[in-house]
Amino acid sequence: MNLENIKKIGIAGAGTMGSGIAQIFARKGYEVVVTDVKEEFLENSKKLVSIFNKSLIEEGLMGESEVESTIKNIKYNVDKKIFSDCDIIIEAIIEKIDIKQDFWKEVEKVAKPDAIFATNTSGLSITEISKKLENKGRFIGMHFWNPPHIIPLVELIKGDGTKDEIINILLKLLKKIDKEPVVVQKDIPGFIGNRIQFAVFREALNIVEKGIATFEDVDRAMKYGPGFRYPIIGPLETADLGGLDTFYYISSYLFNDLSDVKEPQEILKKLMNNKELGVKSKKGFYDYSYGKDEEAIKRRDKMFFKILKHIYNL
Ligand SMILES: NC(=O)c1ccc[n+]([C@@H]2O[C@H](COP(=O)([O-])OP(=O)(O)OC[C@H]3O[C@@H](n4cnc5c(N)ncnc54)[C@H](O)[C@@H]3O)[C@@H](O)[C@H]2O)c1
C-alpha cells in the first residue's frame, strides 16, 4: 500500500479521542466511518465533532464550507462490518487490554487483508494488544494527544511484529494531515511524551510534598521557565544551547537528589481518596467551582490555538 491508496479511515470508539481523530481526517478530505457499541454514543460523537468545528471557526482556523465537507465525510454505524473497505482502522476504545485484543480479533475477520491497524492506546503494550491477530506486521501504536484536533504530536509505536513499511506510510500520512509524527522504536510504557511528562509530574509532586514550594509556584516556575522554552526547543536542544559540560556537572549532583519514588506519592493518594480529581470533580490542586471548570478549559484551548497560529502557522 502507498499513500495514494489511502482513502478511507475506520475509527472505533466514538468518545473524546475517536471523535477528534475522525474530525481531523474528515477535514482533510478522507472518507471516515466511525463505530461504537451504542447508537447514542455515535450521536454524542456528532455533537463533539460540531464542538471541535465551532472552536476552529471561532479562531478563524476553519471555514464554513470546510465544516460542511467535514461533516459530510463522516459516516456512523454500530456494525464493525463498515470497516470492510477501510484502508486504515484506528481503535480508540476503552483502555482495557482484553477488550482491545478481542476487538482486533473481530476486526481482522472483516477488514481488507492489507488494511493498516492502529491503536490509540495511552500506554498499553502494542505487542500485547496485537496478540490475537494473525497478521501482526500491519499492527502499530498511533498515539494522538488530547485534544487531538489541536495538539500536533502523534507517536507511532512499533510492536514486536510491526513492519517498517507501515511506519513509513503513516509518517507520510500524518505529515499530510499537518500532524507531527515521531517514531517510538521500542514498545515501552508511556512511549516518549508520557515518560517525560510523568518524570516532570513526579518531581513537581515531590517539590510540593517536601514543602519546597507551593503547587501554584511549581506551575508558575514551569510555565515561565522550562515550559516557556519547550514549544521552541526540546530538552536536548536546551542542553546543547546551555552547554553540555554545564548540563553534565548539574546532572552529577542533581540526579541523586531527584525523586525516584516507585508509586504515586501520598499527596496524590490523598486527593484521590477525597475524590478531588481536578476539573471533572470541580476540585483538584485548584478550585473549579462556579463555572471555573469551563473557564479553565476555554482558556486552555484559546491559548493552545494561539500557539498553533503563532508558532506552527496553522
Ligand atoms: N482521553 C485522553 O486524554 C486520551 C489521550 C490519548 C489516548 N487515549 C486513549 O484513547 C482511547 C480512547 O480514550 P477516550 O478518552 O476517547 O475514551 P472515551 O471513554 O471517551 O471513549 C471510548 C469509546 O469507546 C467505546 N467502546 C468501548 N468498547 C468498544 C468496542 N468494543 N467497540 C467499539 N467501541 C467501544 C465506548 O463506548 C466509548 O464511547 C483509550 O485507549 C485511551 O487510553 C486517551
Coordinates of N, CA and C and ligand atoms in Angstrom, one line a residue, residues 13-18 35-37 41 92-95 99-100 103 120-122 143-144 146, ligand 1:
G13 N -14.7 3.6 18.5 CA -14.7 4.3 19.7 C -15.0 5.7 19.4
A14 N -16.3 6.1 19.7 CA -16.8 7.5 19.3 C -16.7 8.4 20.5
G15 N -15.7 8.2 21.4 CA -15.6 9.1 22.6 C -14.7 10.3 22.3
T16 N -14.0 10.8 23.3 CA -13.2 12.0 23.2 C -12.2 11.9 22.0
M17 N -11.4 10.8 22.1 CA -10.3 10.7 21.1 C -10.8 10.3 19.7
G18 N -11.7 9.3 19.7 CA -12.2 8.8 18.4 C -12.9 9.9 17.6
T35 N -17.4 3.8 14.5 CA -18.3 2.8 15.1 C -18.2 2.9 16.6
D36 N -19.2 2.4 17.3 CA -19.2 2.3 18.8 C -20.2 1.3 19.1
V37 N -20.3 1.0 20.4 CA -21.2 -0.1 20.8 C -22.7 0.3 20.8
F41 N -23.9 6.7 21.6 CA -22.5 7.2 21.6 C -22.1 7.8 20.3
A92 N -9.9 3.6 19.2 CA -9.8 4.5 20.3 C -10.9 4.1 21.3
I93 N -10.9 2.8 21.6 CA -11.9 2.3 22.6 C -11.4 2.2 24.0
I94 N -12.2 1.7 24.9 CA -11.8 1.7 26.3 C -10.4 1.1 26.5
E95 N -9.6 1.6 27.5 CA -8.2 1.3 27.7 C -8.1 0.0 28.5
I99 N -10.3 -6.3 26.2 CA -11.3 -5.8 25.2 C -10.7 -5.4 23.9
K100 N -9.5 -4.7 24.0 CA -8.8 -4.3 22.8 C -8.4 -5.6 22.0
F103 N -11.4 -7.0 20.3 CA -11.9 -6.1 19.3 C -11.1 -6.4 18.0
N120 N -4.8 3.6 19.5 CA -4.5 4.9 20.1 C -4.3 4.7 21.6
T121 N -3.9 3.5 22.0 CA -3.7 3.3 23.5 C -2.8 4.3 24.1
S122 N -3.1 4.7 25.4 CA -2.3 5.7 26.1 C -1.0 5.0 26.5
H143 N -0.5 7.1 18.7 CA -1.0 7.8 19.9 C -1.2 9.3 19.7
F144 N -2.4 9.7 19.5 CA -2.8 11.1 19.4 C -2.9 11.6 20.8
N146 N -4.6 14.5 23.5 CA -5.8 15.2 23.7 C -5.7 16.7 24.0
Ligands
LIG1 N1 -8.6 10.9 26.8 C1 -7.3 11.1 26.6 O1 -6.7 12.1 27.1 C2 -6.5 10.1 25.8 C3 -5.4 10.6 25.1 C4 -4.6 9.7 24.3 C5 -5.1 8.4 24.2 N2 -6.2 8.0 24.8 C6 -6.7 6.6 24.6 O2 -7.7 6.6 23.6 C7 -8.6 5.5 23.8 C8 -10.0 6.1 24.0 O3 -10.0 7.1 25.0 P1 -11.1 8.2 25.2 O4 -10.7 9.1 26.2 O5 -11.6 8.6 23.8 O6 -12.3 7.3 25.8 P2 -13.9 7.5 25.8 O7 -14.3 6.8 27.1 O8 -14.2 8.9 25.7 O9 -14.4 6.7 24.5 C9 -14.2 5.4 24.3 C10 -15.4 4.9 23.5 O10 -15.1 3.5 23.1 C11 -16.3 2.8 23.1 N3 -16.1 1.4 23.1 C12 -15.8 0.6 24.2 N4 -15.6 -0.6 23.8 C13 -15.8 -0.7 22.5 C14 -15.8 -1.7 21.5 N5 -15.6 -3.0 21.8 N6 -16.1 -1.4 20.2 C15 -16.4 -0.1 19.9 N7 -16.4 0.9 20.7 C16 -16.1 0.6 22.0 C17 -17.1 3.4 24.3 O11 -18.5 3.1 24.2 C18 -16.7 4.9 24.2 O12 -17.7 5.6 23.5 C19 -8.1 4.8 25.1 O13 -7.3 3.7 24.7 C20 -7.3 5.9 25.8 O14 -6.3 5.4 26.7 C21 -7.0 8.8 25.6

